[in-house]
XYZ file of C-alpha atoms in Angstrom:
710
model
C 25.131 -6.993 -23.358
C 26.939 -6.478 -20.721
C 30.175 -4.833 -22.379
C 33.582 -5.029 -20.382
C 33.548 -0.890 -19.462
C 30.288 -1.492 -17.548
C 31.227 -4.870 -16.023
C 34.290 -3.378 -14.818
C 32.805 -0.140 -13.660
C 30.414 -2.391 -11.318
C 33.083 -4.561 -10.056
C 35.179 -1.689 -9.005
C 31.858 0.230 -7.285
C 31.495 -3.113 -5.634
C 34.890 -3.618 -4.419
C 35.145 0.111 -3.463
C 31.943 -0.326 -1.195
C 33.060 -3.605 0.580
C 36.745 -2.159 1.295
C 34.799 1.262 2.614
C 32.546 -0.326 4.839
C 34.973 -3.138 5.815
C 32.573 -6.008 4.566
C 33.221 -9.275 3.234
C 31.735 -10.233 -0.403
C 28.572 -12.696 -0.284
C 28.004 -15.245 -2.556
C 24.086 -14.491 -3.092
C 24.775 -10.616 -3.320
C 27.132 -11.541 -6.083
C 24.815 -13.594 -7.700
C 22.007 -11.207 -7.719
C 24.296 -8.322 -9.126
C 25.394 -10.596 -11.849
C 21.743 -11.538 -12.503
C 20.476 -7.897 -12.535
C 23.481 -6.605 -14.410
C 23.155 -9.281 -17.305
C 19.639 -8.566 -17.624
C 19.292 -4.883 -17.822
C 22.429 -4.313 -19.798
C 20.911 -7.334 -22.305
C 17.811 -5.008 -23.132
C 18.165 -4.124 -26.726
C 16.494 -0.741 -27.934
C 16.740 1.570 -31.069
C 18.602 4.877 -31.694
C 16.276 6.829 -29.866
C 16.485 4.628 -27.050
C 13.023 2.532 -27.008
C 12.964 -0.624 -25.927
C 12.843 -3.359 -28.628
C 13.546 -6.715 -26.640
C 10.876 -8.458 -24.031
C 13.425 -10.096 -21.598
C 13.617 -7.234 -19.923
C 12.570 -8.103 -16.273
C 14.307 -10.102 -13.722
C 12.506 -11.628 -10.535
C 15.184 -12.475 -7.598
C 14.045 -13.727 -4.172
C 16.553 -12.870 -1.975
C 16.301 -13.614 1.571
C 17.300 -11.639 4.679
C 21.176 -11.211 4.886
C 21.795 -11.325 1.321
C 22.326 -7.317 0.797
C 19.824 -6.867 -1.773
C 19.673 -3.239 -1.403
C 22.971 -2.323 -2.436
C 23.213 -5.167 -4.757
C 20.160 -4.151 -6.923
C 21.479 -0.589 -6.563
C 25.237 -1.431 -7.625
C 24.193 -3.281 -10.516
C 21.154 -1.202 -11.885
C 22.785 2.552 -11.377
C 25.603 2.064 -13.812
C 23.433 0.291 -16.449
C 20.774 3.135 -16.071
C 23.037 5.951 -16.259
C 24.866 4.123 -19.419
C 21.499 3.455 -21.159
C 20.393 7.309 -20.265
C 17.309 6.069 -18.050
C 16.295 7.056 -14.761
C 16.617 4.487 -11.654
C 13.025 4.277 -9.827
C 13.376 2.418 -6.492
C 9.751 1.881 -5.341
C 9.078 0.017 -1.923
C 6.266 -0.937 -0.164
C 6.836 0.329 3.386
C 7.773 3.678 4.571
C 10.486 1.957 6.664
C 12.178 0.714 4.202
C 12.242 3.984 1.844
C 13.850 5.601 4.634
C 16.529 3.129 4.967
C 17.150 3.316 0.935
C 16.976 7.169 1.147
C 18.996 7.764 4.435
C 21.349 4.870 4.816
C 21.866 3.039 1.689
C 22.353 5.402 -1.191
C 24.553 7.726 1.277
C 26.963 4.760 1.767
C 26.961 4.096 -1.947
C 27.343 7.485 -3.136
C 30.103 7.828 -0.101
C 32.298 4.628 -0.953
C 31.726 3.157 -4.240
C 33.015 5.633 -6.395
C 29.704 5.977 -8.595
C 28.726 9.709 -9.324
C 24.950 10.103 -8.973
C 22.081 12.246 -7.399
C 19.128 10.980 -5.785
C 15.797 12.130 -4.447
C 12.567 11.432 -2.692
C 9.576 11.127 -4.943
C 6.097 11.656 -3.145
C 2.420 12.287 -4.061
C 1.078 15.920 -3.864
C -0.954 15.051 -0.996
C 1.929 14.799 1.201
C 3.131 18.078 0.817
C 2.059 21.666 2.359
C 0.029 23.973 -0.223
C 1.315 27.311 0.273
C -1.630 29.218 -0.732
C -3.871 27.259 1.478
C -1.300 27.855 4.270
C -1.796 31.727 3.582
C -5.431 31.585 3.612
C -5.370 29.988 7.281
C -2.783 32.305 8.501
C -4.964 35.421 7.287
C -8.020 33.949 9.907
C -9.439 30.756 8.156
C -10.723 29.694 4.575
C -11.114 32.026 1.774
C -14.000 29.853 0.857
C -15.440 28.601 4.066
C -17.487 26.431 2.155
C -14.841 24.362 1.280
C -14.387 23.383 4.667
C -18.054 22.078 4.815
C -16.921 19.763 2.063
C -13.927 18.669 3.488
C -15.354 17.884 7.005
C -12.834 20.214 8.568
C -14.878 22.327 10.460
C -12.626 23.242 13.827
C -10.922 26.241 13.144
C -10.004 26.099 16.805
C -6.975 27.202 18.309
C -4.846 24.187 17.781
C -5.069 24.344 14.010
C -4.230 28.267 14.096
C -1.254 27.238 16.192
C -0.044 24.810 13.952
C -0.226 26.927 10.675
C 1.558 29.667 12.288
C 4.132 27.159 13.618
C 4.581 25.617 10.073
C 4.456 29.141 8.275
C 7.232 30.159 10.436
C 9.105 26.732 9.642
C 8.554 26.723 6.082
C 9.365 30.301 5.773
C 12.582 30.016 7.524
C 13.663 27.178 5.585
C 13.735 24.804 8.323
C 10.922 22.308 6.956
C 10.597 21.803 3.220
C 6.709 21.251 3.460
C 6.816 17.577 3.659
C 4.058 16.182 6.031
C 6.121 13.141 7.134
C 9.054 15.562 7.729
C 7.065 17.259 10.635
C 8.436 16.676 14.039
C 4.914 15.894 15.361
C 1.820 13.887 13.983
C -0.650 16.096 12.134
C -4.290 15.114 12.258
C -5.603 14.194 9.424
C -8.745 17.130 9.449
C -5.852 19.618 10.254
C -3.857 18.248 7.382
C -6.589 18.417 4.696
C -6.961 22.217 4.920
C -3.328 22.486 4.183
C -2.754 20.266 1.438
C -4.270 19.948 -1.969
C -4.840 17.224 -4.683
C -3.636 17.385 -8.426
C -7.672 18.421 -9.691
C -7.446 21.559 -7.423
C -3.996 22.829 -7.855
C -3.304 25.680 -10.376
C -0.107 24.407 -10.985
C 2.093 27.642 -12.781
C -1.355 29.923 -12.765
C -0.877 29.975 -8.463
C 0.600 32.940 -7.241
C 2.549 30.819 -5.145
C 4.037 28.725 -7.708
C 7.622 29.538 -7.054
C 7.266 28.990 -3.165
C 5.496 25.593 -3.821
C 6.776 22.640 -1.847
C 5.306 20.232 -3.969
C 6.883 21.506 -7.231
C 10.388 22.292 -5.534
C 10.207 18.701 -4.652
C 9.569 17.907 -8.303
C 12.614 20.155 -9.246
C 15.121 18.215 -7.443
C 13.308 15.204 -9.290
C 14.416 16.501 -12.556
C 18.193 16.140 -11.851
C 18.177 12.824 -9.939
C 19.787 9.488 -11.288
C 18.041 7.745 -8.635
C 14.449 8.452 -7.642
C 12.950 6.874 -4.279
C 9.340 6.326 -4.358
C 6.586 4.025 -3.361
C 4.625 1.346 -4.813
C 1.344 3.772 -4.593
C 3.348 6.585 -6.273
C 4.252 4.418 -9.093
C 0.613 2.850 -9.521
C -1.009 6.397 -9.427
C 1.277 7.644 -11.903
C 0.662 5.035 -14.578
C -3.309 5.559 -13.523
C -2.822 9.296 -15.036
C -0.943 7.635 -17.992
C 2.606 7.704 -16.835
C 5.073 10.437 -16.754
C 2.813 12.686 -14.658
C 4.658 12.400 -11.491
C 7.518 10.089 -12.233
C 9.392 10.108 -15.340
C 7.620 8.324 -18.309
C 7.886 4.611 -17.861
C 9.849 3.739 -21.319
C 12.587 6.043 -19.323
C 12.469 4.303 -16.245
C 14.113 1.313 -15.045
C 12.061 0.183 -11.863
C 13.371 -1.548 -8.891
C 10.172 -2.887 -6.977
C 11.484 -3.910 -3.394
C 8.944 -6.069 -1.319
C 7.725 -6.902 -4.573
C 5.276 -9.542 -2.996
C 3.317 -6.464 -2.075
C 2.695 -4.990 -5.399
C -0.283 -7.005 -6.639
C -2.434 -6.429 -3.651
C -1.264 -2.898 -3.961
C -2.371 -2.900 -7.565
C -5.904 -4.445 -6.584
C -6.456 -1.561 -3.929
C -5.583 1.377 -6.331
C -8.263 0.005 -8.537
C -11.098 -0.861 -6.135
C -14.017 1.617 -6.052
C -15.958 2.459 -2.706
C -19.155 4.401 -2.758
C -20.683 5.600 0.850
C -24.366 6.309 0.443
C -24.626 8.457 3.617
C -21.576 10.575 3.180
C -22.283 11.128 -0.706
C -26.207 12.190 0.550
C -24.213 14.846 2.889
C -21.834 16.419 0.385
C -24.694 16.350 -2.132
C -26.864 17.986 0.788
C -24.056 20.305 1.251
C -23.791 21.386 -2.289
C -27.291 21.896 -2.516
C -27.598 24.145 0.044
C -24.452 26.160 -1.431
C -25.735 26.612 -4.771
C -26.920 30.168 -3.831
C -23.471 31.173 -2.920
C -21.958 29.460 -5.929
C -24.557 31.630 -8.168
C -23.684 34.632 -6.805
C -19.938 34.055 -6.794
C -19.774 32.558 -10.450
C -22.879 33.237 -12.328
C -21.298 36.311 -13.487
C -19.619 34.271 -16.225
C -21.909 33.191 -18.653
C -20.646 29.933 -19.544
C -20.652 29.240 -15.706
C -24.198 30.358 -15.193
C -25.450 27.934 -17.732
C -23.328 25.185 -15.997
C -24.896 25.680 -12.576
C -28.033 25.920 -14.255
C -27.732 22.182 -14.439
C -27.177 21.047 -10.885
C -30.348 21.452 -9.547
C -31.884 18.837 -11.522
C -28.866 16.499 -11.051
C -29.296 16.673 -7.333
C -32.934 16.300 -7.680
C -32.328 13.129 -9.149
C -29.807 11.858 -7.134
C -30.836 12.081 -3.423
C -34.097 10.147 -3.601
C -32.102 7.562 -5.818
C -29.723 7.341 -3.198
C -32.009 6.638 -0.395
C -33.933 3.905 -2.589
C -30.374 2.509 -2.815
C -29.699 2.591 1.154
C -33.383 0.847 1.465
C -32.799 -1.910 -1.244
C -29.021 -2.527 -0.097
C -30.459 -3.691 3.460
C -33.466 -6.062 2.058
C -31.004 -7.712 -0.262
C -28.769 -8.451 2.984
C -31.938 -9.036 4.899
C -30.844 -6.660 7.484
C -33.089 -4.247 9.174
C -31.940 -0.335 8.419
C -29.215 0.900 10.947
C -28.734 -2.757 12.477
C -24.894 -3.556 13.959
C -22.309 -2.002 15.591
C -19.715 -3.638 13.850
C -18.974 -3.560 10.000
C -20.751 -6.165 7.887
C -19.924 -7.474 4.658
C -22.666 -8.675 2.179
C -20.869 -10.164 -1.011
C -22.358 -10.624 -4.315
C -21.830 -14.258 -5.329
C -19.386 -14.604 -8.376
C -19.874 -10.364 -8.092
C -23.207 -10.798 -9.594
C -25.366 -7.852 -8.660
C -29.159 -8.377 -8.120
C -30.966 -7.016 -10.992
C -32.490 -4.610 -8.806
C -29.236 -3.139 -8.195
C -27.848 -3.162 -11.283
C -31.032 -1.404 -12.492
C -30.312 1.339 -9.779
C -26.581 1.509 -10.966
C -27.702 2.141 -14.762
C -29.718 4.729 -13.583
C -26.938 6.290 -11.348
C -24.149 6.373 -14.104
C -25.720 8.847 -16.682
C -26.306 11.260 -13.786
C -22.994 11.142 -12.150
C -21.098 11.218 -15.449
C -23.104 14.694 -16.588
C -22.341 15.848 -13.187
C -18.701 15.079 -13.660
C -18.606 16.793 -17.198
C -20.459 19.934 -15.748
C -17.987 19.975 -12.807
C -14.741 19.491 -14.886
C -15.938 22.068 -17.469
C -16.441 24.711 -14.667
C -12.832 23.620 -13.157
C -11.501 24.372 -16.729
C -12.715 27.827 -16.560
C -11.715 28.654 -13.288
C -8.053 27.867 -14.188
C -8.467 30.015 -17.548
C -9.364 32.724 -15.439
C -6.423 32.424 -13.340
C -4.342 33.008 -16.618
C -3.639 36.904 -17.002
C -3.204 36.032 -20.939
C -6.659 34.767 -20.908
C -10.403 36.780 -20.497
C -13.061 34.668 -19.143
C -15.179 37.526 -17.437
C -14.308 35.970 -14.332
C -12.228 37.903 -11.363
C -9.041 35.871 -10.684
C -9.965 36.296 -6.924
C -13.035 34.491 -7.525
C -11.511 31.851 -9.372
C -8.804 31.287 -7.112
C -11.288 30.987 -4.010
C -13.650 28.481 -5.822
C -11.431 26.311 -7.891
C -10.487 24.225 -5.068
C -13.852 23.568 -3.953
C -15.317 22.419 -7.709
C -12.139 20.656 -8.275
C -12.811 18.565 -5.110
C -16.720 18.101 -5.930
C -15.585 16.774 -9.682
C -13.349 14.160 -8.255
C -15.896 13.055 -5.733
C -18.457 13.149 -8.855
C -15.387 10.540 -10.746
C -15.517 8.476 -8.060
C -18.984 7.914 -7.948
C -19.439 7.497 -11.474
C -16.640 4.925 -11.727
C -18.397 2.537 -8.952
C -21.658 2.699 -10.386
C -20.251 1.805 -13.835
C -18.791 -1.076 -12.482
C -21.819 -2.219 -10.932
C -23.716 -1.829 -14.195
C -21.462 -3.188 -16.251
C -21.433 -6.890 -17.735
C -18.003 -8.766 -16.741
C -16.556 -10.702 -19.600
C -17.251 -14.407 -19.058
C -13.851 -15.356 -20.425
C -12.046 -13.007 -17.751
C -12.317 -13.165 -13.821
C -15.213 -11.081 -12.366
C -15.119 -7.952 -10.532
C -15.965 -8.588 -6.790
C -18.922 -6.412 -5.650
C -20.095 -6.249 -2.162
C -21.771 -4.186 0.847
C -20.447 -2.922 3.626
C -22.814 -2.032 6.326
C -21.043 -0.081 9.232
C -21.394 3.135 11.547
C -19.851 6.548 10.780
C -19.860 9.014 13.426
C -22.541 7.114 15.294
C -25.130 6.849 12.217
C -25.321 4.011 9.922
C -23.448 4.000 6.554
C -23.717 2.016 3.777
C -20.317 1.588 1.636
C -20.770 -0.174 -1.564
C -17.792 -1.463 -3.470
C -16.263 -3.078 -6.501
C -12.716 -4.333 -7.262
C -10.678 -6.427 -9.623
C -9.694 -9.951 -8.322
C -6.820 -9.589 -10.092
C -4.609 -6.921 -11.416
C -2.559 -9.035 -13.350
C -3.500 -7.871 -16.951
C -3.360 -4.283 -15.922
C 0.088 -4.562 -14.652
C 1.228 -6.661 -17.745
C 0.044 -4.013 -20.049
C 0.694 -0.847 -18.185
C 3.940 -1.540 -16.254
C 5.607 -4.447 -17.507
C 4.466 -3.863 -21.260
C 5.539 -0.046 -20.961
C 8.893 0.170 -18.861
C 12.168 -0.025 -20.085
C 13.325 -2.629 -17.511
C 12.504 -3.780 -14.240
C 13.681 -5.804 -11.333
C 11.179 -7.493 -8.508
C 12.856 -8.620 -5.472
C 11.880 -9.442 -2.477
C 12.648 -12.178 0.715
C 9.481 -14.188 -0.340
C 8.386 -14.070 -3.809
C 7.821 -17.985 -4.107
C 5.024 -19.908 -2.996
C 5.742 -23.377 -2.435
C 8.840 -22.968 -3.546
C 7.927 -21.834 -7.118
C 7.324 -18.212 -8.462
C 3.877 -19.489 -10.565
C 1.471 -17.756 -7.858
C 3.455 -14.385 -8.401
C 3.463 -14.828 -11.911
C -0.102 -15.100 -11.730
C -1.041 -12.177 -9.485
C 1.412 -9.575 -11.340
C 0.947 -10.580 -14.904
C 4.701 -11.473 -15.092
C 5.562 -13.533 -18.226
C 7.245 -16.858 -18.342
C 9.986 -15.242 -20.726
C 11.278 -13.130 -17.784
C 14.218 -14.247 -15.630
C 13.664 -16.092 -12.120
C 15.788 -16.768 -9.617
C 16.221 -17.905 -5.908
C 19.136 -16.433 -4.604
C 20.969 -18.649 -1.324
C 20.818 -17.334 1.776
C 23.852 -16.798 3.937
C 22.410 -17.917 7.311
C 22.842 -21.624 8.736
C 19.184 -22.456 9.268
C 20.512 -25.773 11.593
C 20.951 -23.281 14.206
C 16.968 -23.150 14.507
C 14.561 -25.681 15.563
C 11.010 -25.979 13.996
C 8.921 -27.832 16.467
C 5.337 -29.114 16.181
C 4.828 -29.648 19.860
C 2.534 -32.214 21.527
C 0.353 -29.353 22.704
C -0.180 -28.443 18.883
C -3.887 -29.334 18.008
C -6.247 -28.406 15.058
C -7.673 -25.294 15.563
C -11.174 -26.335 14.142
C -12.114 -26.977 17.707
C -11.402 -23.028 19.055
C -11.757 -23.999 22.728
C -9.163 -26.849 22.786
C -6.777 -24.851 20.504
C -7.008 -21.850 22.831
C -6.573 -24.116 25.721
C -3.669 -25.724 24.107
C -2.049 -21.982 23.302
C -2.590 -21.326 27.245
C -0.554 -24.422 28.479
C 2.129 -23.862 25.989
C 2.569 -20.027 27.214
C 2.852 -21.817 30.639
C 5.469 -23.799 29.887
C 7.812 -21.280 28.184
C 10.857 -20.208 29.686
C 11.121 -16.914 32.474
C 13.495 -15.460 30.561
C 12.705 -16.202 26.854
C 11.971 -13.248 24.184
C 9.265 -14.594 22.459
C 7.109 -13.418 19.478
C 3.465 -15.213 19.318
C 1.265 -14.357 15.882
C -2.156 -15.009 15.931
C -4.355 -15.156 13.188
C -7.336 -13.339 14.681
C -7.770 -10.443 16.972
C -10.601 -12.248 19.101
C -8.254 -15.202 19.916
C -5.402 -12.703 20.971
C -7.716 -11.266 23.377
C -9.256 -14.258 24.390
C -6.145 -15.810 25.305
C -4.588 -12.744 26.616
C -7.621 -12.461 29.025
C -7.180 -16.087 30.147
C -3.684 -15.849 31.213
C -2.864 -15.901 34.839
C -1.318 -12.611 36.327
C 2.361 -13.678 36.546
C 2.124 -14.562 32.555
C -0.145 -11.625 31.540
C 2.720 -9.129 33.317
C 5.119 -10.581 30.862
C 2.411 -9.887 27.424
C 2.763 -6.858 25.299
C -0.041 -7.283 23.090
C -0.239 -5.471 19.725
C -3.757 -3.756 19.933
C -2.871 -2.201 23.647
C 0.562 -0.349 22.294
C 1.897 1.358 19.352
C 4.366 -0.536 17.523
C 7.121 1.849 18.061
C 6.458 1.983 22.161
C 6.145 -2.100 22.298
C 9.008 -3.029 20.406
C 10.833 -0.435 22.745
C 9.683 -1.926 25.915
C 10.490 -5.473 24.590
C 13.751 -4.447 24.092
C 14.270 -2.894 27.199
C 12.940 -6.267 28.900
C 15.475 -8.093 27.310
C 18.121 -6.046 28.013
C 17.467 -5.983 31.893
C 17.223 -10.008 31.725
C 13.647 -10.193 32.324
C 11.362 -12.587 29.658
C 9.062 -10.667 27.274
C 6.356 -11.948 25.418
C 4.751 -10.206 22.186
C 1.501 -10.890 20.885
C 1.363 -10.033 17.370
C -1.091 -10.241 14.595
C -0.134 -10.851 10.636
C 1.480 -7.545 10.281
C 4.184 -8.488 12.715
C 5.085 -11.363 10.586
C 7.178 -9.302 8.394
C 8.716 -6.128 9.229
C 9.644 -6.704 12.549
C 13.748 -7.009 12.824
C 14.823 -8.533 16.487
C 17.965 -9.914 16.008
C 20.202 -11.664 18.672
C 18.821 -11.995 22.074
C 15.697 -9.812 21.198
C 14.053 -12.608 19.579
C 14.598 -16.409 20.626
C 11.249 -18.000 19.998
C 8.802 -17.664 17.380
C 5.431 -19.371 18.263
C 2.848 -19.654 15.190
C -0.524 -20.127 16.656
C -1.975 -21.301 13.388
C -1.613 -21.790 9.701
C -1.712 -18.493 8.042
C -4.841 -19.067 5.969
C -6.551 -15.934 4.702
C -9.377 -14.657 6.343
C -12.448 -16.494 4.331
C -15.009 -13.045 4.695
C -12.345 -11.500 2.137
C -14.773 -10.244 -0.622
C -12.230 -10.184 -3.220
C -10.685 -13.473 -2.281
C -13.512 -15.195 -1.904
C -15.006 -14.158 -5.463
C -11.779 -15.103 -6.724
C -12.204 -18.522 -5.333
C -15.664 -18.571 -6.453
C -14.650 -18.085 -10.090
C -11.768 -20.965 -10.149
C -14.068 -23.463 -8.812
C -16.615 -22.399 -11.407
C -13.971 -23.536 -14.290
C -13.054 -26.792 -12.684
C -9.977 -25.400 -10.275
C -9.399 -26.071 -6.771
C -9.092 -22.654 -5.334
C -7.785 -24.059 -2.183
C -4.638 -25.723 -3.623
C -4.242 -23.171 -6.087
C -4.924 -19.701 -3.831
C -5.077 -20.706 -0.037
C -2.193 -23.128 0.326
C 0.476 -20.855 -1.616
C -0.442 -17.861 0.123
C -0.382 -19.640 3.299
C 3.094 -20.922 2.506
C 4.332 -17.311 1.680
C 2.995 -15.953 4.933
C 4.299 -19.114 7.027
C 8.280 -18.340 5.510
C 7.709 -14.617 6.316
C 6.774 -15.716 10.017
C 9.419 -18.078 10.171
C 11.695 -15.576 9.099
C 11.596 -13.071 12.031
C 13.918 -15.543 14.173
C 17.102 -15.419 11.724
C 17.951 -11.892 11.147
C 21.448 -12.294 11.525
C 24.311 -14.808 10.873
C 24.752 -15.485 14.655
C 21.115 -15.730 15.611
C 19.334 -19.053 16.703
C 16.272 -20.338 18.567
C 13.051 -21.925 18.156
C 9.855 -21.657 15.746
C 6.980 -23.383 17.127
C 3.850 -24.259 15.064
C 0.835 -24.799 17.508
C -1.088 -26.144 14.448
C -1.553 -30.028 13.946
C -2.726 -29.759 10.607
C 0.334 -29.476 9.159
C 1.126 -32.823 10.131
C -2.342 -34.408 9.525
C -3.310 -32.693 6.058
C -1.859 -33.569 2.864
C -1.132 -30.255 2.024
C 1.026 -29.984 5.276
C 4.193 -31.753 4.028
C 4.035 -29.064 0.893
C 4.200 -26.240 3.410
C 6.841 -27.353 5.678
C 9.192 -28.526 2.630
C 8.669 -24.522 1.568
C 10.531 -23.533 4.499
C 14.373 -23.078 5.023
C 16.357 -26.223 6.209
C 15.527 -25.897 9.982
C 16.483 -29.026 12.408
C 12.563 -30.297 12.637
C 11.060 -31.584 16.036
C 8.184 -33.411 15.888
C 5.985 -33.983 19.545
C 9.648 -33.528 21.393
C 11.566 -35.747 18.996
C 14.008 -34.525 16.651
C 13.648 -35.785 13.115
C 16.535 -37.140 11.127
């Protein structure tokens, strides 16, 4: 329970923070602090600190203006320190991560009186590998074959200049090796030559270990009370067993801000993808490199024996993957190489045809054996780097070839996981995996990508995250769908016994009008809908600051193309400009007293912050139902329908409700904000789900066909 000492510490810190920042207390913020403190302080644990209770998670919907970041930090940090746990704050976006790290935590430390340290946690791939930088500065790859596999063949002046600048900045202490902190964008091809993954890294056996950027950052984590991470890093750590990159889950209290993204992030994390021609390219390069590999490594007897198994594996794989390429086109009834744009071919209920499953069953053991061979080779190469062990292989050879062998091991593991997912039979009691083919082009050549994905991450999150952590808080401005938490519970594996609460907003929503204007039509008739949108734009005020949200890029471009020139000159379209530049131009126009209209897609429905006069009118052209060609969503919908459920009402409408709330939320960002939201989709009035969608929105003043509603 929350004892008086802990309660007093939190209350004192809150009072000091308000005084130091000259803020007034907010009712929703106080409620949030109290709820988090009660939940986390109420966790029962044994003498060793292991959690015993099962009511260790609270889920809080807190809208914009609540002050939720400072609320969860104030409430959770004193509890975490008192219980000897680490606080891990995980965000979904870089923007919020930077806000927490560079604004909220420094303010809390400066004004609350709480004594704590904090640090940023990132994956290894965001940091410079000093060994690889050293190789680059010496004139190129120590192992040139590695560049072939990483498709980083350009060793021109640009890369050498970048490497030199990084070497000077890192050596001089002006840069800590973090890709995101480099002053300019770094091309992916260049960065691949300068970083490394966990399989390729030799850790303490590396000659540059003491200067390693990643391990320097890791050492800062060891003394941190608060660790700022992102959802992907938490999921990656859990996939490795937990406690590898971050502290062990049982030693953590997690805060998942932007928590509505977590289920999708988890699904993406467990999705497997295999590009057939891409695999044939790296397998072909491996085949050509066998002579070089043997010359370098076969002096060690075990490595010689392992290398001798690779030609047979390669001989078995290449023709079979060619057969898969042809079979996939037959199954999709497409001529090989057809089409310039990507096309999906989804297998109903995730059931791949028997012919493809047979191919998968044949590929699984070959990739499994190749994975074991490469893993054994990598282990020997790592041992060869240890001065206390004698493998018969010179350290220089091991150091040169380990990155390549580890890279190939990773690719073989990924291939094995994909083909295993295609060969396995799904448990009929559980939702099936989604399985699909994607026909696309890569560097002008036809490519076939084969994918498999869970349709839900609920059971994985329930077992490996919620079941293993000491405590957790899930929060966001939009966690409920149609006013309830059931959809989030279903997607994220959150149990009914956890604590759930919707916190009141500080905003006066009667300052905004939600309008379904006369121009609104059913978007089922595309031409009529686009004509209605054009009519509506023509009636906008010349000085309005507008965000117009489209559900498809095709419609956005069609409307933009059809606009008369005077209107077109006021439009800033998302796919024409980088986001930062678009927002800057929009703000500049408003500052000059001019009208400005932003055309945006779904990503602009959240994360855009344009308070006050910078946004006075949000226009939603169409109800935000999910795109029907999403293979994962379509497979889940089929499964629900097969069990007698209504997928549209169970998935599509709740998910659209969340997105509609997010889109409307762009308008009111501060207490003094006001304006109008126009919905150009008449289905919200004519379909039975329309009232539920409207009732889930904040209490805006409603206006239908120009008439205010009582």
